[in-house]
Each structure stands twice: as C-alpha cells, then as structure tokens.
Short mmCIF file of C-alpha atoms and ligand atoms in Angstrom, two decimals:
data_model
loop_
_atom_site.label_atom_id
_atom_site.label_comp_id
_atom_site.label_asym_id
_atom_site.label_seq_id
_atom_site.Cartn_x
_atom_site.Cartn_y
_atom_site.Cartn_z
CA MET A 7 -157.60 -58.43 132.84
CA THR A 8 -159.17 -60.69 130.22
CA GLY A 9 -159.39 -59.05 126.79
CA ALA A 10 -162.64 -58.32 124.94
CA ALA A 11 -162.23 -61.32 122.63
CA GLU A 12 -162.31 -63.68 125.60
CA VAL A 13 -165.61 -62.31 126.90
CA ARG A 14 -167.33 -62.18 123.57
CA PHE A 15 -170.78 -63.77 123.55
CA ARG A 16 -172.52 -65.08 120.46
CA ARG A 17 -176.06 -64.20 121.45
CA VAL A 18 -177.07 -62.18 124.51
CA ALA A 19 -180.75 -62.43 125.48
CA LEU A 20 -182.19 -59.63 127.61
CA ILE A 21 -185.43 -60.74 129.27
CA GLY A 22 -186.97 -57.36 130.09
CA ILE A 23 -185.88 -54.25 128.18
CA GLY A 24 -186.41 -51.38 130.60
CA LEU A 25 -183.88 -49.10 132.29
CA ILE A 26 -181.40 -51.82 133.17
CA GLY A 27 -181.89 -54.02 130.09
CA SER A 28 -181.54 -51.06 127.73
CA SER A 29 -178.49 -49.74 129.62
CA ILE A 30 -176.81 -53.14 129.30
CA SER A 31 -177.50 -53.05 125.58
CA HIS A 32 -176.07 -49.52 125.23
CA ALA A 33 -172.97 -50.50 127.24
CA ILE A 34 -172.46 -53.65 125.13
CA ARG A 35 -172.76 -51.60 121.94
CA ARG A 36 -170.41 -48.92 123.31
CA HIS A 37 -167.78 -51.55 124.00
CA GLY A 38 -168.11 -52.96 120.51
CA GLY A 39 -166.78 -56.47 120.91
CA LEU A 40 -168.89 -58.09 123.61
CA ALA A 41 -171.76 -59.64 121.68
CA GLU A 42 -172.46 -60.66 118.11
CA THR A 43 -176.22 -60.43 118.52
CA ILE A 44 -178.47 -58.96 121.20
CA VAL A 45 -182.06 -60.14 121.39
CA GLY A 46 -184.75 -59.19 123.87
CA SER A 47 -188.09 -60.23 125.27
CA SER A 48 -190.78 -58.09 126.77
CA PRO A 49 -194.52 -58.68 127.21
CA THR A 50 -195.62 -55.33 125.78
CA ALA A 51 -195.58 -54.87 121.99
CA SER A 52 -194.76 -51.16 122.24
CA THR A 53 -191.63 -51.94 124.31
CA ARG A 54 -190.51 -54.56 121.80
CA ASP A 55 -191.10 -52.23 118.86
CA LYS A 56 -189.26 -49.36 120.54
CA ALA A 57 -186.33 -51.63 121.48
CA VAL A 58 -185.89 -52.70 117.86
CA GLU A 59 -186.50 -49.18 116.51
CA ILE A 60 -183.77 -47.58 118.62
CA GLY A 61 -181.35 -50.44 118.07
CA LEU A 62 -181.27 -51.88 121.58
CA VAL A 63 -181.88 -55.37 120.23
CA ASP A 64 -181.55 -57.03 116.85
CA ALA A 65 -184.83 -58.86 117.43
CA ALA A 66 -187.50 -58.83 120.14
CA PHE A 67 -189.88 -61.61 121.06
CA ALA A 68 -193.00 -61.80 123.20
CA ASP A 69 -192.04 -65.33 124.27
CA PRO A 70 -188.87 -65.34 126.42
CA ALA A 71 -188.27 -69.01 125.53
CA VAL A 72 -187.79 -67.98 121.90
CA ALA A 73 -185.36 -65.22 122.90
CA VAL A 74 -183.13 -67.53 124.95
CA ALA A 75 -182.90 -70.28 122.31
CA GLY A 76 -179.27 -70.41 121.18
CA ALA A 77 -178.18 -67.68 123.63
CA ASP A 78 -174.89 -68.17 125.48
CA LEU A 79 -175.69 -65.32 127.90
CA VAL A 80 -179.20 -64.80 129.27
CA ILE A 81 -179.84 -61.81 131.56
CA LEU A 82 -183.15 -61.48 133.40
CA CYS A 83 -183.92 -57.74 133.55
CA ALA A 84 -187.60 -57.85 134.56
CA PRO A 85 -189.16 -57.11 137.98
CA VAL A 86 -188.16 -59.94 140.34
CA GLY A 87 -191.81 -60.85 140.98
CA ALA A 88 -191.97 -62.10 137.39
CA TYR A 89 -188.85 -64.27 137.60
CA ALA A 90 -190.43 -67.59 138.64
CA ARG A 91 -192.83 -67.52 135.69
CA ILE A 92 -190.08 -66.48 133.28
CA ALA A 93 -187.71 -69.18 134.60
CA LYS A 94 -190.36 -71.87 134.22
CA SER A 95 -190.91 -70.88 130.61
CA ILE A 96 -187.25 -70.46 129.57
CA GLY A 97 -185.80 -73.42 131.54
CA PRO A 98 -186.30 -76.06 128.82
CA ALA A 99 -185.06 -73.67 126.09
CA LEU A 100 -181.74 -72.76 127.74
CA SER A 101 -178.69 -74.01 125.82
CA PRO A 102 -176.13 -76.26 127.52
CA GLY A 103 -173.08 -74.18 128.45
CA ALA A 104 -175.08 -70.95 128.66
CA ILE A 105 -174.69 -68.50 131.53
CA LEU A 106 -177.96 -67.46 133.17
CA THR A 107 -177.76 -64.29 135.24
CA ASP A 108 -180.02 -61.44 136.33
CA VAL A 109 -179.96 -57.87 137.61
CA GLY A 110 -182.63 -58.09 140.32
CA SER A 111 -182.34 -55.97 143.45
CA VAL A 112 -182.79 -58.99 145.77
CA LYS A 113 -180.85 -62.21 145.54
CA ALA A 114 -181.91 -65.02 147.92
CA ALA A 115 -185.48 -64.97 146.57
CA VAL A 116 -184.13 -65.04 143.01
CA VAL A 117 -182.08 -68.16 143.80
CA ALA A 118 -185.19 -69.79 145.30
CA ASP A 119 -187.51 -68.76 142.44
CA VAL A 120 -185.25 -69.41 139.45
CA GLY A 121 -182.90 -72.16 140.71
CA PRO A 122 -185.35 -75.06 140.39
CA TYR A 123 -185.86 -74.39 136.67
CA VAL A 124 -182.18 -74.18 135.69
CA PRO A 125 -181.17 -77.31 133.78
CA ALA A 126 -177.88 -79.12 134.35
CA GLY A 127 -175.09 -77.71 132.21
CA VAL A 128 -176.29 -74.10 132.59
CA ASP A 129 -174.27 -71.85 134.93
CA PHE A 130 -176.66 -69.82 137.09
CA ILE A 131 -174.91 -66.74 138.49
CA PRO A 132 -177.33 -64.17 139.96
CA GLY A 133 -176.18 -60.56 139.86
CA HIS A 134 -177.12 -57.02 140.82
CA PRO A 135 -175.62 -53.86 139.35
CA ILE A 136 -175.76 -51.20 142.07
CA ALA A 137 -176.64 -48.49 139.61
CA GLY A 138 -179.91 -47.03 138.48
CA THR A 139 -182.17 -44.03 138.27
CA GLU A 140 -185.84 -43.44 139.00
CA GLN A 141 -186.62 -43.70 135.26
CA SER A 142 -187.98 -46.81 133.58
CA GLY A 143 -188.67 -48.18 130.13
CA PRO A 144 -186.57 -48.91 127.03
CA GLU A 145 -185.78 -45.26 126.32
CA SER A 146 -184.43 -44.52 129.80
CA GLY A 147 -181.16 -46.46 129.51
CA PHE A 148 -177.71 -45.08 128.75
CA ALA A 149 -174.28 -46.58 128.17
CA SER A 150 -172.49 -45.01 131.14
CA LEU A 151 -174.95 -46.19 133.81
CA PHE A 152 -172.57 -48.82 135.16
CA ASP A 153 -169.32 -46.84 134.89
CA GLY A 154 -167.46 -46.89 138.19
CA ARG A 155 -170.43 -48.55 139.98
CA TRP A 156 -170.36 -51.91 141.70
CA CYS A 157 -171.95 -55.04 140.35
CA ILE A 158 -172.46 -57.79 142.92
CA LEU A 159 -172.48 -61.40 141.74
CA THR A 160 -173.76 -64.22 143.96
CA PRO A 161 -172.69 -67.41 142.15
CA THR A 162 -174.63 -70.57 142.95
CA ALA A 163 -172.71 -73.62 144.18
CA THR A 164 -173.01 -75.39 140.84
CA ALA A 165 -171.75 -72.50 138.68
CA ARG A 166 -168.36 -73.29 137.14
CA ALA A 167 -165.48 -70.99 138.10
CA GLU A 168 -164.69 -70.22 134.46
CA ALA A 169 -168.28 -69.10 133.85
CA VAL A 170 -168.12 -66.83 136.92
CA GLU A 171 -164.87 -65.34 135.62
CA ARG A 172 -166.43 -64.74 132.20
CA LEU A 173 -169.34 -62.89 133.78
CA VAL A 174 -166.98 -60.86 135.99
CA GLN A 175 -165.10 -59.79 132.85
CA PHE A 176 -168.38 -59.01 131.08
CA TRP A 177 -169.45 -56.58 133.83
CA LYS A 178 -165.99 -55.03 133.93
CA ALA A 179 -166.25 -54.46 130.18
CA LEU A 180 -169.56 -52.67 130.81
CA GLY A 181 -167.68 -50.29 133.13
CA SER A 182 -168.44 -51.85 136.54
CA ASN A 183 -166.35 -52.93 139.47
CA VAL A 184 -167.34 -56.43 140.53
CA GLU A 185 -167.63 -58.09 143.93
CA LEU A 186 -168.69 -61.65 144.78
CA MET A 187 -170.69 -62.52 147.89
CA THR A 188 -173.47 -64.81 149.06
CA ALA A 189 -177.07 -64.01 148.19
CA GLU A 190 -177.96 -63.69 151.88
CA HIS A 191 -175.15 -61.23 152.56
CA HIS A 192 -176.18 -59.19 149.52
CA ASP A 193 -179.75 -58.95 150.83
CA ARG A 194 -178.63 -57.66 154.24
CA VAL A 195 -176.28 -55.08 152.75
CA LEU A 196 -178.83 -53.84 150.21
CA ALA A 197 -181.60 -53.75 152.83
CA ILE A 198 -179.78 -50.92 154.59
CA THR A 199 -178.11 -49.19 151.63
CA SER A 200 -181.00 -49.23 149.17
CA HIS A 201 -184.25 -50.82 150.32
CA LEU A 202 -184.70 -48.93 153.60
CA PRO A 203 -183.82 -45.54 152.04
CA HIS A 204 -186.48 -46.16 149.41
CA LEU A 205 -189.03 -47.15 152.05
CA ILE A 206 -188.27 -43.98 154.01
CA ALA A 207 -188.58 -41.88 150.85
CA PHE A 208 -191.92 -43.45 149.87
CA ASN A 209 -193.17 -42.86 153.41
CA ILE A 210 -192.03 -39.27 153.88
CA VAL A 211 -193.41 -38.21 150.50
CA ASN A 212 -196.78 -39.77 151.29
CA THR A 213 -196.79 -38.31 154.82
CA ALA A 214 -196.26 -34.84 153.37
CA ALA A 215 -198.95 -35.43 150.77
CA HIS A 216 -201.41 -36.47 153.46
CA LEU A 217 -200.69 -33.51 155.73
CA GLU A 218 -203.83 -31.47 155.61
CA ARG A 219 -202.33 -28.35 157.16
CA VAL A 220 -199.82 -27.95 154.33
CA THR A 221 -201.22 -27.37 150.87
CA ASP A 222 -199.79 -29.25 147.91
CA SER A 223 -198.46 -26.05 146.45
CA GLU A 224 -196.46 -25.34 149.60
CA VAL A 225 -194.99 -28.84 149.66
CA ILE A 226 -193.76 -28.37 146.10
CA LYS A 227 -192.88 -24.68 146.41
CA PHE A 228 -190.60 -25.20 149.42
CA SER A 229 -189.36 -28.65 148.39
CA ALA A 230 -185.72 -27.53 148.08
CA GLY A 231 -185.61 -27.64 151.89
CA GLY A 232 -184.88 -31.37 151.67
CA PHE A 233 -188.18 -32.91 150.58
CA ARG A 234 -187.21 -32.70 146.89
CA ASP A 235 -184.34 -35.14 147.33
CA PHE A 236 -186.69 -37.75 148.78
CA THR A 237 -189.13 -37.29 145.90
CA ARG A 238 -186.51 -38.38 143.38
CA ILE A 239 -186.10 -41.72 145.12
CA ALA A 240 -189.86 -42.01 145.73
CA ALA A 241 -190.51 -41.58 142.00
CA SER A 242 -189.00 -45.04 141.39
CA ASP A 243 -191.03 -47.73 139.66
CA PRO A 244 -193.82 -49.04 141.96
CA THR A 245 -193.81 -52.56 140.45
CA MET A 246 -190.09 -53.00 140.94
CA TRP A 247 -190.18 -51.76 144.53
CA ARG A 248 -193.26 -53.72 145.52
CA ASP A 249 -191.38 -56.83 144.38
CA VAL A 250 -188.21 -55.82 146.25
CA PHE A 251 -190.02 -55.52 149.60
CA LEU A 252 -192.05 -58.70 149.11
CA ASN A 253 -188.84 -60.58 148.27
CA ASN A 254 -186.44 -59.25 150.92
CA LYS A 255 -188.79 -59.27 153.88
CA ALA A 256 -186.57 -60.59 156.64
CA ALA A 257 -183.59 -58.30 156.03
CA VAL A 258 -185.76 -55.22 155.48
CA LEU A 259 -187.77 -55.85 158.64
CA GLU A 260 -184.57 -56.30 160.64
CA MET A 261 -183.10 -53.02 159.33
CA LEU A 262 -186.42 -51.25 159.86
CA GLY A 263 -186.36 -52.36 163.49
CA ARG A 264 -182.86 -50.90 163.98
CA PHE A 265 -183.87 -47.72 162.17
CA THR A 266 -186.95 -47.28 164.36
CA GLU A 267 -184.85 -47.64 167.52
CA ASP A 268 -182.42 -44.99 166.26
CA LEU A 269 -185.30 -42.72 165.30
CA PHE A 270 -186.71 -42.98 168.82
CA HIS A 271 -183.27 -42.08 170.12
CA LEU A 272 -183.28 -38.91 167.99
CA GLN A 273 -186.85 -38.13 169.05
CA ARG A 274 -185.81 -38.37 172.66
CA ALA A 275 -182.77 -36.13 172.15
CA ILE A 276 -185.00 -33.46 170.60
CA ARG A 277 -187.60 -33.78 173.37
CA TYR A 278 -184.98 -33.38 176.11
CA ASP A 279 -183.03 -30.58 174.38
CA ASP A 280 -179.96 -32.80 174.10
CA GLY A 281 -178.10 -30.61 171.59
CA GLU A 282 -174.80 -32.32 172.27
CA GLU A 283 -176.19 -35.71 171.25
CA LEU A 284 -177.87 -34.29 168.13
CA PHE A 285 -174.67 -32.49 167.10
CA GLN A 286 -172.60 -35.65 167.48
CA LEU A 287 -175.02 -37.85 165.54
CA PHE A 288 -175.35 -35.34 162.69
CA GLY A 289 -171.57 -34.97 162.57
CA GLU A 290 -171.13 -38.75 162.25
CA ALA A 291 -173.70 -38.80 159.43
CA ARG A 292 -171.87 -36.02 157.61
CA GLU A 293 -168.68 -38.09 157.63
CA ILE A 294 -170.48 -40.93 155.84
CA ARG A 295 -171.32 -38.56 152.97
CA ARG A 296 -167.66 -37.56 152.70
CA GLY A 297 -166.69 -41.24 152.55
CA ILE A 298 -169.14 -41.89 149.68
CA ILE A 299 -167.70 -38.99 147.66
CA MET A 300 -164.13 -40.12 148.35
CA ALA A 301 -165.05 -43.64 147.19
CA GLY A 302 -166.19 -42.14 143.86
CA GLN A 303 -169.79 -43.21 144.41
CA ASP A 304 -171.26 -39.69 144.11
CA THR A 305 -170.31 -36.16 143.17
CA PRO A 306 -169.77 -33.33 145.67
CA ALA A 307 -171.78 -30.99 143.36
CA PRO A 308 -174.46 -29.16 145.36
CA ASP A 309 -177.18 -30.51 143.05
CA PHE A 310 -175.99 -34.11 143.60
CA GLY A 311 -174.89 -34.18 139.97
CA ARG A 312 -178.44 -33.82 138.74
CA SER A 313 -177.78 -31.05 136.20
CA PRO A 314 -177.89 -32.09 132.53
CA GLN A 315 -174.21 -31.23 132.14
CA THR A 316 -173.23 -33.84 134.71
CA LYS A 317 -172.48 -37.20 133.09
CA LYS A 318 -173.20 -39.52 135.98
CA PRO A 319 -176.70 -39.32 137.47
CA PRO A 320 -177.26 -40.38 141.08
CA GLN A 321 -177.73 -44.04 141.83
CA GLY A 322 -181.17 -45.50 142.34
P1 LIG B 418 -188.19 -51.21 134.00
O1 LIG B 418 -187.49 -50.05 133.36
O2 LIG B 418 -189.55 -51.00 134.55
O3 LIG B 418 -188.23 -52.41 132.94
C1 LIG B 418 -188.77 -53.64 133.26
C2 LIG B 418 -188.80 -54.50 132.02
O4 LIG B 418 -189.28 -55.80 132.40
C3 LIG B 418 -189.71 -54.01 130.92
O5 LIG B 418 -189.13 -54.28 129.67
C4 LIG B 418 -190.94 -54.85 131.11
O6 LIG B 418 -191.66 -55.07 129.92
C5 LIG B 418 -190.33 -56.16 131.53
N1 LIG B 418 -191.28 -57.05 132.18
C6 LIG B 418 -192.25 -56.74 133.07
N2 LIG B 418 -192.94 -57.84 133.42
C7 LIG B 418 -192.38 -58.85 132.73
C8 LIG B 418 -192.66 -60.23 132.61
N3 LIG B 418 -193.65 -60.79 133.30
N4 LIG B 418 -191.90 -60.98 131.78
C9 LIG B 418 -190.89 -60.42 131.06
N5 LIG B 418 -190.59 -59.13 131.13
C10 LIG B 418 -191.32 -58.36 131.94
O7 LIG B 418 -187.34 -51.82 135.19
P2 LIG B 418 -185.79 -51.74 135.52
O8 LIG B 418 -185.53 -50.53 136.35
O9 LIG B 418 -185.01 -51.96 134.29
O10 LIG B 418 -185.67 -52.97 136.51
C11 LIG B 418 -185.47 -54.27 136.03
C12 LIG B 418 -184.78 -55.09 137.10
O11 LIG B 418 -183.56 -54.41 137.47
C13 LIG B 418 -185.58 -55.28 138.38
O12 LIG B 418 -185.49 -56.62 138.80
C14 LIG B 418 -184.89 -54.36 139.38
O13 LIG B 418 -184.96 -54.91 140.70
C15 LIG B 418 -183.47 -54.34 138.87
N6 LIG B 418 -182.70 -53.12 139.16
C16 LIG B 418 -183.26 -51.90 139.00
C17 LIG B 418 -182.53 -50.75 139.30
C18 LIG B 418 -183.13 -49.39 139.15
O14 LIG B 418 -182.61 -48.41 139.70
N7 LIG B 418 -184.21 -49.23 138.41
C19 LIG B 418 -181.20 -50.86 139.75
C20 LIG B 418 -180.62 -52.13 139.85
C21 LIG B 418 -181.39 -53.26 139.57
P3 LIG B 418 -192.84 -54.13 129.35
O15 LIG B 418 -192.22 -52.79 129.08
O16 LIG B 418 -193.22 -54.86 128.12
O17 LIG B 418 -193.89 -54.08 130.42
#
C-alpha cells in the first residue's frame, strides 16, 4: 500500500461541510499526514463559523471558487442538486493537476452535471462513500465514519490512472475499502441497497402517521415492534434525499417495479394462507442479514449497534 507521504495533499477543499464533509475532515486530521491545509465552502455563515470554530477547516469561504483556488484535492460534499451550479462557479478556478471528486449518492447525474465544467488537466473522479447516518450539519461528523466501509469510485475516461490511484490511497487512509465501477453500475446497485430502502422507510412512516385509527401516541409507544427502525432511516435529510430520487430516476423506478411485484407476491401468499411460501421467503431474507454481519458491514447487537457505547453507528 502507498504510504501516507505519497498521498499527502497540499490543500484539500471541501465544498459543503455537513455530515460527510466534516467526517472527511475529522478522518484527515486523525490520520495526521494527509493534508497540509483543509479549507471549506458553505453558503450559510453559521456553518462556516462553526466549521472554523471546531477546527474542521483552517478557513471557510462563502464562494466555492475561492476555496478551490490552489487546491490539489477538491471534494464536493453538498447535496447533488447543487452540483451543477457549484461546478459552473469553480470550473475556471480549478488548478491544473488537481483532482476533483465528490461524495454524492448518485453518480451518472453527477458526471452529466459536473463533467462539462471540468477544465482540461483536472482529473475528475466521482466517488461515493457508502457510510452515513441520519444526522446532518458540521457538528454531526466523526473520524471513524468510513472505517471498514466501502467507498465506490467511478473514474471518468479522461482521469489519469495515477490520479485514480492517489484517490484510492486517500480513501484507504481515511479507513475505507475502495472499489471502482462505472457510474451507471453504481446507480443500479445503490438504487436497491440504499435508495429503495429509504423510499420504503419514508413511505411507511408517513402511512403510519396518516392512519387515523391509530393515535400518534400509539405509533410511538409501540414503535419497538419494527416501526422504530424505519424511522431512523426516514429521519434522513429531506434535501439530500429529494436530490437522490430526482437524479437516479431510471434505476429507482426499475427497482421499485421489481419490489412492487414481490410485494404483490407476498400479499397473495398471505391472502391464500400460503405459510410455506411465507416461511421460505422470510428464511431467505434472514440469511441476507447473516451475510451482512459476516461481511463486517453491521453488528449483530440487538440494538443494531445504536447504543452510545458502540463505536460504529449504522450506515445511512
Ligand atoms: P449535510 O450534512 O446536510 O451537509 C450538506 C452541506 O452542503 C452543508 O454544509 C451545506 O451548507 C452544503 N450546501 C448546501 N447547499 C449548497 C450549495 N448550493 N453550495 C455549496 N454547499 C451547499 O449533508 P451530507 O449528509 O453531508 O451530504 C452531503 C453529500 O453526501 C450529498 O451529496 C449526499 O448524497 C452524500 N452522502 C450522504 C450520506 C449520508 O448518509 N448523509 C452518505 C453518503 C453520501 P449549509 O450548512 O451552509 O447549508
């Protein structure tokens, strides 16, 4: 593996300093040798002030073009719906030889929105750390967020191999495992592993809330029956998730179609008292959970690792 000195960056610019941006900063600082300077950009003054106050960045700027000037690593950490505007403004200020990457939860739309503004000589390598929580803002980040999680990189055709390797080593230094794939493949995989589960969670929580027969207090009082676990996912940031669904339409709609077919299958099994079918399907689902725990992607703790003593929170 490449040593820390080889992946050292002079100036890292974080465009967006929320959960993911602040966690990257904490992980860089924890490592010690990855960046000489970290700067940030965020539209809200209170976010910028907080980011400087708690040491996430050495300087914070309202204008992202100012933040990226002189940076050799630029990481977009804002909601993906804001990327096109950000890219248009930072494009002319990007330094030749810089790596431009991001953390957005969709990838093909990011390539389409940002790609046209990337000047020649800048290596554009979109990325997505598969790690998160339902929290947001500059104070929600922590250094271990990426430990043992996967980060997917979807290098564009023009990105130089050495730049891709540098970014791979950067994410490894932050604690991640790294995998490379195409943006389109990423979007299909994430549609089923992340986007659809969030859509289901948003829907079930709202369905329960709208049920007139059940009072709010009963929904909350008896939430440990399963509902509670959906509410954690459904508490995720509405701006981020609106942008995810608007920017990964095709893959999400395809997975939603498959999901609906399977749901009808379950509905039918219940209607016709097909216990054998239900038992088999639930058994298969249980095996998936075992596989996730064996792959080190969650804890077998009965509270899903949510207790304060547990170091790794669940993924978002
Ligand atoms: P977050 O905590 O809500 O932070 C978003 C940050 O982006 C804030 O600093 C916000 O600034 C800034 N921002 C908003 N609009 C902007 C604009 N127009 N220009 C520049 N900055 C802007 O969000 P997050 O969870 O870190 O998510 C950031 C990105 O990570 C998203 O693209 C998301 O898809 C991706 N991601 C999230 C997760 C997760 O679990 N949350 C996991 C993996 C990837 P202000 O505070 O000033 O408004």
